[in-house]
Amino acid sequence: MHARRSILLTCLSFLLLISPPATADTALPDKLSLSEWEVPWGGRPRDPYVAPNGQVWFCGQDGNYIGRFDPETESFERFEIHDGTHPHNLIVDSDGFIWYAGNRNAMIGKLDPDSGDITRFPMPEAIDDPHTLVFNKQGNIWFTAQHSNIIGHLNTRSGKVRYIKVDTPRARPYGIKVDQHNRPWIVLLGTNKLATVEPDDFTLKEITIPRESVRPRRLEITSDGAIWFADYRSGYLGRYQPEQQAFDEWLMPGEEASQPYGTALDAQGRIWIALTGEYPNRIVGFDTRKEKPVSASTVPSGGSIRHMYYHPDGDVFWFGVDSGYLVRARYQATSGLQ
């Protein structure tokens, strides 16, 4: 049984309820089938995203390129981008255009996969490092800028950029997702906080996680509106329920040394979490409905796994590995686990 802590946050005080400590269970079944492909150019392949035609796009952050992988032919194609871009993250729109974060040249790029042409969207002076991008329901982009301490919004049609500075200094806005109300949620890696932005009036709300040592890095949002976050520093998976203003957390296998990082939420409510404090990395599956871990798998190609993407077609998720691999993971419903 894994240690779980429940925290109820009220307007006036914190009520902390801690269950008896338990040792993290490392004897979990391996429920994943992993397929790995070595990327010909290395360069820290990361943040794969599946396009409408089934092809997989990814960033070569250190290699300064955008890559395309065809799972049918198992072939790779490299797209050259501007010097000094060092793309950190990409997403693909419904028309197949690739949008990527220029982490070191203060721009967001749009790549036409047919022609290779790139449209540049320069950032305002306050933003140096676009980090992670996510679409809203209108097809516009919310993004984080970690070291600029900013959360931004790009209108993909007009090119207009709006942004808001995070109040907490050095908060380091990192992972970002959009909920069912079209509202972005952000984890603040530099502090023990979550944040959300109201799209209508562009106001920011910071939410303090009661345990000060928490450092959230990536997040997922389940269908009930709960915000789940990977606590990179302490080795927990955390949950925040906005309506109840309540926090819960579960200790991961490997505990504090596990360094949970990249996450992916599948259609069955399982969150897959990369434990990057171990080498090779492990992927742990956590069933959010049963509130317990159900799988642990070692990644043969090593680590570190920084961001993962779930694709409902085929019920698979994808991730890149710093050692130079692209990986597809598929859940295997055997041994009585569903």
CSV table of C-alpha atoms in Angstrom, one decimal:
chain,number,residue,atom,x,y,z
A,1,MET,CA,0.0,0.0,0.0
A,2,HIS,CA,1.3,3.4,-0.9
A,3,ALA,CA,1.4,6.3,1.5
A,4,ARG,CA,-1.4,8.8,0.9
A,5,ARG,CA,-2.0,12.2,2.4
A,6,SER,CA,-5.2,14.1,2.3
A,7,ILE,CA,-5.3,17.8,2.7
A,8,LEU,CA,-8.5,19.9,2.8
A,9,LEU,CA,-8.0,23.6,2.0
A,10,THR,CA,-10.5,26.1,3.3
A,11,CYS,CA,-10.6,29.8,3.0
A,12,LEU,CA,-9.4,30.3,6.6
A,13,SER,CA,-7.1,27.4,7.3
A,14,PHE,CA,-5.4,24.2,6.2
A,15,LEU,CA,-6.6,20.9,7.7
A,16,LEU,CA,-3.9,18.2,7.3
A,17,LEU,CA,-4.9,14.6,7.5
A,18,ILE,CA,-2.0,12.1,7.1
A,19,SER,CA,-2.6,8.4,6.8
A,20,PRO,CA,-0.1,6.0,8.6
A,21,PRO,CA,3.2,5.9,6.7
A,22,ALA,CA,3.7,3.0,4.3
A,23,THR,CA,6.5,1.7,2.2
A,24,ALA,CA,6.0,2.2,-1.6
A,25,ASP,CA,5.2,-1.1,-3.3
A,26,THR,CA,7.8,-1.9,-6.0
A,27,ALA,CA,6.3,-5.3,-6.9
A,28,LEU,CA,3.9,-4.0,-9.5
A,29,PRO,CA,3.2,-5.9,-12.7
A,30,ASP,CA,4.5,-4.7,-16.0
A,31,LYS,CA,1.4,-3.8,-18.1
A,32,LEU,CA,3.1,-1.9,-21.0
A,33,SER,CA,4.3,-3.0,-24.4
A,34,LEU,CA,7.1,-0.7,-25.5
A,35,SER,CA,8.2,-0.2,-29.1
A,36,GLU,CA,11.4,1.9,-29.5
A,37,TRP,CA,13.0,3.5,-32.5
A,38,GLU,CA,16.4,5.2,-32.5
A,39,VAL,CA,16.3,8.7,-33.9
A,40,PRO,CA,19.1,9.0,-36.6
A,41,TRP,CA,20.2,12.4,-35.4
A,42,GLY,CA,20.0,12.1,-31.6
A,43,GLY,CA,19.8,15.7,-30.3
A,44,ARG,CA,17.5,15.0,-27.3
A,45,PRO,CA,14.3,14.0,-29.1
A,46,ARG,CA,11.3,15.0,-27.1
A,47,ASP,CA,7.6,16.0,-26.9
A,48,PRO,CA,6.2,13.8,-29.7
A,49,TYR,CA,2.7,14.6,-30.9
A,50,VAL,CA,0.5,12.6,-33.3
A,51,ALA,CA,-0.8,14.5,-36.4
A,52,PRO,CA,-4.3,13.9,-37.8
A,53,ASN,CA,-2.7,11.6,-40.5
A,54,GLY,CA,-1.1,9.4,-37.8
A,55,GLN,CA,2.5,10.6,-38.3
A,56,VAL,CA,4.4,11.5,-35.2
A,57,TRP,CA,6.2,14.9,-34.9
A,58,PHE,CA,8.8,15.7,-32.3
A,59,CYS,CA,11.4,18.2,-31.3
A,60,GLY,CA,15.2,17.8,-31.4
A,61,GLN,CA,15.9,20.2,-28.7
A,62,ASP,CA,19.7,20.0,-28.6
A,63,GLY,CA,19.9,19.1,-32.3
A,64,ASN,CA,17.9,22.2,-33.2
A,65,TYR,CA,15.5,20.4,-35.6
A,66,ILE,CA,11.9,19.3,-36.0
A,67,GLY,CA,11.4,15.6,-36.8
A,68,ARG,CA,8.7,13.5,-38.3
A,69,PHE,CA,8.3,9.7,-37.8
A,70,ASP,CA,6.0,7.5,-39.9
A,71,PRO,CA,5.0,4.5,-37.8
A,72,GLU,CA,3.8,2.6,-40.9
A,73,THR,CA,7.2,2.7,-42.7
A,74,GLU,CA,9.3,3.3,-39.6
A,75,SER,CA,11.0,6.1,-41.4
A,76,PHE,CA,12.3,9.4,-40.1
A,77,GLU,CA,12.4,12.9,-41.8
A,78,ARG,CA,14.3,15.9,-40.5
A,79,PHE,CA,13.1,19.5,-40.9
A,80,GLU,CA,15.7,22.3,-40.5
A,81,ILE,CA,14.7,25.4,-38.5
A,82,HIS,CA,16.3,28.7,-37.6
A,83,ASP,CA,19.7,28.6,-35.8
A,84,GLY,CA,19.4,29.0,-32.1
A,85,THR,CA,15.8,27.9,-31.8
A,86,HIS,CA,16.3,24.8,-29.7
A,87,PRO,CA,12.6,23.8,-29.8
A,88,HIS,CA,11.3,22.7,-26.4
A,89,ASN,CA,7.8,21.5,-27.3
A,90,LEU,CA,5.4,21.2,-30.3
A,91,ILE,CA,1.8,20.6,-31.0
A,92,VAL,CA,-0.1,19.8,-34.2
A,93,ASP,CA,-3.3,21.6,-35.2
A,94,SER,CA,-6.3,20.0,-37.0
A,95,ASP,CA,-5.0,21.1,-40.4
A,96,GLY,CA,-1.7,19.3,-39.8
A,97,PHE,CA,0.5,22.4,-39.2
A,98,ILE,CA,3.2,22.1,-36.5
A,99,TRP,CA,3.5,24.8,-33.8
A,100,TYR,CA,6.7,24.7,-31.8
A,101,ALA,CA,8.3,26.7,-28.9
A,102,GLY,CA,11.5,28.5,-29.8
A,103,ASN,CA,12.9,28.2,-26.3
A,104,ARG,CA,16.1,30.1,-27.0
A,105,ASN,CA,15.1,32.6,-29.6
A,106,ALA,CA,11.9,34.1,-28.2
A,107,MET,CA,9.4,33.0,-30.8
A,108,ILE,CA,6.8,30.4,-31.7
A,109,GLY,CA,7.1,28.8,-35.1
A,110,LYS,CA,4.5,27.3,-37.4
A,111,LEU,CA,5.9,24.7,-39.8
A,112,ASP,CA,4.1,23.7,-43.0
A,113,PRO,CA,4.8,20.0,-43.4
A,114,ASP,CA,4.2,20.0,-47.2
A,115,SER,CA,6.5,22.9,-48.1
A,116,GLY,CA,8.8,23.1,-45.0
A,117,ASP,CA,8.0,26.8,-44.8
A,118,ILE,CA,8.1,28.4,-41.4
A,119,THR,CA,6.1,31.3,-40.1
A,120,ARG,CA,7.6,33.0,-37.1
A,121,PHE,CA,5.6,34.6,-34.3
A,122,PRO,CA,8.0,36.8,-32.2
A,123,MET,CA,7.4,37.2,-28.6
A,124,PRO,CA,7.0,40.6,-26.7
A,125,GLU,CA,10.2,41.8,-25.1
A,126,ALA,CA,9.2,40.4,-21.7
A,127,ILE,CA,9.2,36.8,-23.0
A,128,ASP,CA,12.6,35.1,-23.7
A,129,ASP,CA,11.8,31.4,-23.5
A,130,PRO,CA,8.5,29.9,-24.7
A,131,HIS,CA,8.3,26.6,-23.1
A,132,THR,CA,5.2,24.4,-23.3
A,133,LEU,CA,2.3,25.0,-25.7
A,134,VAL,CA,-1.3,23.7,-25.6
A,135,PHE,CA,-4.4,24.5,-27.8
A,136,ASN,CA,-7.7,25.8,-26.4
A,137,LYS,CA,-11.1,25.0,-27.9
A,138,GLN,CA,-10.7,27.9,-30.5
A,139,GLY,CA,-7.4,26.5,-31.7
A,140,ASN,CA,-5.4,29.3,-30.1
A,141,ILE,CA,-2.4,28.6,-28.0
A,142,TRP,CA,-1.7,29.0,-24.3
A,143,PHE,CA,1.9,28.7,-23.3
A,144,THR,CA,4.3,28.9,-20.4
A,145,ALA,CA,7.6,30.8,-20.3
A,146,GLN,CA,9.5,29.3,-17.4
A,147,HIS,CA,12.4,31.7,-16.7
A,148,SER,CA,10.4,34.7,-17.9
A,149,ASN,CA,7.9,33.8,-15.2
A,150,ILE,CA,5.1,34.4,-17.7
A,151,ILE,CA,1.9,32.6,-18.9
A,152,GLY,CA,1.0,33.7,-22.5
A,153,HIS,CA,-1.7,33.4,-25.1
A,154,LEU,CA,-1.1,33.4,-28.9
A,155,ASN,CA,-4.0,34.1,-31.3
A,156,THR,CA,-3.0,31.7,-34.1
A,157,ARG,CA,-4.9,33.7,-36.7
A,158,SER,CA,-3.9,37.3,-35.9
A,159,GLY,CA,-0.5,36.5,-34.3
A,160,LYS,CA,-1.4,38.7,-31.3
A,161,VAL,CA,0.3,37.7,-28.0
A,162,ARG,CA,-1.1,38.5,-24.6
A,163,TYR,CA,0.5,37.5,-21.4
A,164,ILE,CA,0.4,37.8,-17.6
A,165,LYS,CA,3.3,37.8,-15.2
A,166,VAL,CA,3.1,35.3,-12.3
A,167,ASP,CA,3.0,37.2,-9.0
A,168,THR,CA,5.4,34.8,-7.1
A,169,PRO,CA,9.0,35.6,-8.1
A,170,ARG,CA,10.9,32.8,-9.8
A,171,ALA,CA,7.7,30.6,-9.9
A,172,ARG,CA,8.8,29.0,-13.1
A,173,PRO,CA,5.5,28.2,-14.9
A,174,TYR,CA,6.1,24.8,-16.5
A,175,GLY,CA,3.5,22.2,-17.5
A,176,ILE,CA,0.1,23.5,-18.8
A,177,LYS,CA,-3.3,21.9,-19.7
A,178,VAL,CA,-6.7,23.3,-20.6
A,179,ASP,CA,-9.8,22.1,-18.7
A,180,GLN,CA,-13.3,21.4,-19.9
A,181,HIS,CA,-14.2,25.0,-19.3
A,182,ASN,CA,-11.5,26.2,-21.7
A,183,ARG,CA,-9.4,27.5,-18.8
A,184,PRO,CA,-5.7,26.9,-18.6
A,185,TRP,CA,-4.1,25.3,-15.5
A,186,ILE,CA,-0.4,25.6,-14.9
A,187,VAL,CA,2.1,24.0,-12.4
A,188,LEU,CA,4.7,26.4,-11.0
A,189,LEU,CA,7.9,24.4,-10.7
A,190,GLY,CA,9.8,27.0,-8.7
A,191,THR,CA,7.4,26.9,-5.8
A,192,ASN,CA,4.6,24.9,-4.2
A,193,LYS,CA,1.8,26.3,-6.3
A,194,LEU,CA,-0.7,25.7,-9.1
A,195,ALA,CA,-2.1,28.6,-11.2
A,196,THR,CA,-5.0,29.2,-13.5
A,197,VAL,CA,-6.0,32.1,-15.8
A,198,GLU,CA,-9.5,33.3,-16.4
A,199,PRO,CA,-9.7,33.6,-20.2
A,200,ASP,CA,-12.4,36.4,-20.2
A,201,ASP,CA,-10.5,39.0,-18.2
A,202,PHE,CA,-7.0,37.5,-18.2
A,203,THR,CA,-6.7,37.4,-14.4
A,204,LEU,CA,-4.4,35.0,-12.7
A,205,LYS,CA,-5.1,32.9,-9.6
A,206,GLU,CA,-2.3,31.2,-7.7
A,207,ILE,CA,-3.2,28.2,-5.5
A,208,THR,CA,-0.9,27.1,-2.7
A,209,ILE,CA,-0.2,23.4,-2.2
A,210,PRO,CA,-0.1,23.1,1.6
A,211,ARG,CA,3.1,21.0,1.7
A,212,GLU,CA,5.9,23.6,1.1
A,213,SER,CA,8.4,21.1,-0.3
A,214,VAL,CA,6.2,20.2,-3.3
A,215,ARG,CA,7.6,21.1,-6.7
A,216,PRO,CA,5.0,20.2,-9.4
A,217,ARG,CA,6.4,19.7,-12.9
A,218,ARG,CA,3.7,18.3,-15.2
A,219,LEU,CA,-0.1,17.9,-14.9
A,220,GLU,CA,-3.2,16.1,-16.2
A,221,ILE,CA,-6.9,17.0,-15.8
A,222,THR,CA,-9.3,14.1,-15.4
A,223,SER,CA,-13.0,14.2,-16.6
A,224,ASP,CA,-14.2,15.1,-13.1
A,225,GLY,CA,-12.1,18.3,-13.3
A,226,ALA,CA,-9.4,17.2,-10.9
A,227,ILE,CA,-5.9,18.5,-11.4
A,228,TRP,CA,-3.3,15.8,-11.1
A,229,PHE,CA,0.4,16.8,-10.8
A,230,ALA,CA,3.8,15.1,-10.6
A,231,ASP,CA,5.8,16.3,-7.6
A,232,TYR,CA,9.3,16.2,-9.0
A,233,ARG,CA,11.1,17.0,-5.7
A,234,SER,CA,9.3,14.7,-3.2
A,235,GLY,CA,8.2,11.8,-5.3
A,236,TYR,CA,4.4,12.1,-5.0
A,237,LEU,CA,1.5,12.2,-7.4
A,238,GLY,CA,-0.8,14.9,-6.2
A,239,ARG,CA,-4.5,15.8,-6.9
A,240,TYR,CA,-6.3,19.1,-6.4
A,241,GLN,CA,-10.1,19.2,-6.6
A,242,PRO,CA,-11.1,22.8,-7.3
A,243,GLU,CA,-14.7,22.6,-6.2
A,244,GLN,CA,-13.8,21.2,-2.8
A,245,GLN,CA,-10.4,23.1,-2.6
A,246,ALA,CA,-8.9,19.8,-1.4
A,247,PHE,CA,-5.6,18.1,-2.0
A,248,ASP,CA,-4.5,14.5,-1.9
A,249,GLU,CA,-1.2,12.8,-2.7
A,250,TRP,CA,0.2,9.3,-3.2
A,251,LEU,CA,3.8,8.3,-2.8
A,252,MET,CA,5.4,6.9,-5.9
A,253,PRO,CA,7.5,3.7,-6.1
A,254,GLY,CA,11.1,4.9,-5.4
A,255,GLU,CA,9.7,7.5,-3.1
A,256,GLU,CA,11.6,10.8,-2.9
A,257,ALA,CA,14.4,9.6,-5.2
A,258,SER,CA,11.9,8.8,-8.0
A,259,GLN,CA,11.6,12.3,-9.5
A,260,PRO,CA,8.3,11.9,-11.3
A,261,TYR,CA,8.3,14.1,-14.4
A,262,GLY,CA,6.5,13.4,-17.7
A,263,THR,CA,2.8,12.3,-17.6
A,264,ALA,CA,0.1,11.0,-19.9
A,265,LEU,CA,-3.6,10.5,-19.1
A,266,ASP,CA,-5.3,7.7,-21.1
A,267,ALA,CA,-9.0,7.2,-21.9
A,268,GLN,CA,-9.5,4.8,-19.0
A,269,GLY,CA,-8.4,7.3,-16.4
A,270,ARG,CA,-4.9,5.9,-15.9
A,271,ILE,CA,-2.0,8.4,-15.5
A,272,TRP,CA,1.3,7.2,-16.8
A,273,ILE,CA,4.2,8.8,-14.9
A,274,ALA,CA,7.9,8.8,-15.9
A,275,LEU,CA,10.1,8.2,-12.9
A,276,THR,CA,13.3,10.0,-13.9
A,277,GLY,CA,15.3,9.6,-10.7
A,278,GLU,CA,16.0,6.0,-11.8
A,279,TYR,CA,18.2,5.0,-14.8
A,280,PRO,CA,16.9,3.5,-16.9
A,281,ASN,CA,13.7,5.4,-16.2
A,282,ARG,CA,10.5,3.6,-15.1
A,283,ILE,CA,6.9,4.3,-16.3
A,284,VAL,CA,4.3,3.8,-13.5
A,285,GLY,CA,0.6,3.6,-14.3
A,286,PHE,CA,-1.7,5.0,-11.7
A,287,ASP,CA,-5.5,4.3,-11.8
A,288,THR,CA,-7.2,7.5,-10.8
A,289,ARG,CA,-10.5,5.8,-10.3
A,290,LYS,CA,-9.1,3.1,-8.0
A,291,GLU,CA,-6.6,5.5,-6.6
A,292,LYS,CA,-3.7,3.1,-6.8
A,293,PRO,CA,-0.7,2.2,-8.9
A,294,VAL,CA,-1.3,-0.7,-11.3
A,295,SER,CA,1.8,-1.0,-13.4
A,296,ALA,CA,5.6,-0.4,-13.5
A,297,SER,CA,7.7,-0.8,-16.6
A,298,THR,CA,11.4,-0.2,-17.2
A,299,VAL,CA,12.3,1.7,-20.3
A,300,PRO,CA,15.1,-0.2,-22.1
A,301,SER,CA,16.5,2.9,-23.9
A,302,GLY,CA,17.2,4.7,-20.7
A,303,GLY,CA,16.1,8.3,-19.8
A,304,SER,CA,15.2,11.1,-19.2
A,305,ILE,CA,11.6,11.2,-20.3
A,306,ARG,CA,10.4,14.8,-20.2
A,307,HIS,CA,6.9,15.0,-21.7
A,308,MET,CA,4.4,12.4,-23.0
A,309,TYR,CA,1.5,12.4,-25.3
A,310,TYR,CA,-1.6,10.1,-25.3
A,311,HIS,CA,-3.2,9.3,-28.6
A,312,PRO,CA,-6.7,7.8,-28.4
A,313,ASP,CA,-6.4,6.0,-31.8
A,314,GLY,CA,-4.9,2.7,-30.8
A,315,ASP,CA,-4.9,3.7,-27.1
A,316,VAL,CA,-1.2,4.4,-27.0
A,317,PHE,CA,1.1,7.1,-25.7
A,318,TRP,CA,4.4,8.4,-27.0
A,319,PHE,CA,7.5,9.9,-25.5
A,320,GLY,CA,11.1,10.8,-26.4
A,321,VAL,CA,14.1,9.7,-24.4
A,322,ASP,CA,17.2,11.9,-24.0
A,323,SER,CA,19.4,8.9,-25.0
A,324,GLY,CA,18.1,9.3,-28.5
A,325,TYR,CA,14.9,7.2,-28.9
A,326,LEU,CA,11.3,7.7,-29.8
A,327,VAL,CA,9.0,5.3,-27.9
A,328,ARG,CA,5.4,4.1,-28.2
A,329,ALA,CA,3.7,2.5,-25.2
A,330,ARG,CA,0.6,0.4,-25.3
A,331,TYR,CA,-1.3,-0.9,-22.2
A,332,GLN,CA,-1.8,-4.7,-22.1
A,333,ALA,CA,-5.0,-5.6,-20.2
A,334,THR,CA,-3.9,-9.0,-18.9
A,335,SER,CA,-3.5,-10.8,-15.6
A,336,GLY,CA,-7.0,-9.6,-14.5
A,337,LEU,CA,-6.1,-5.9,-14.6
A,338,GLN,CA,-8.5,-3.7,-16.5
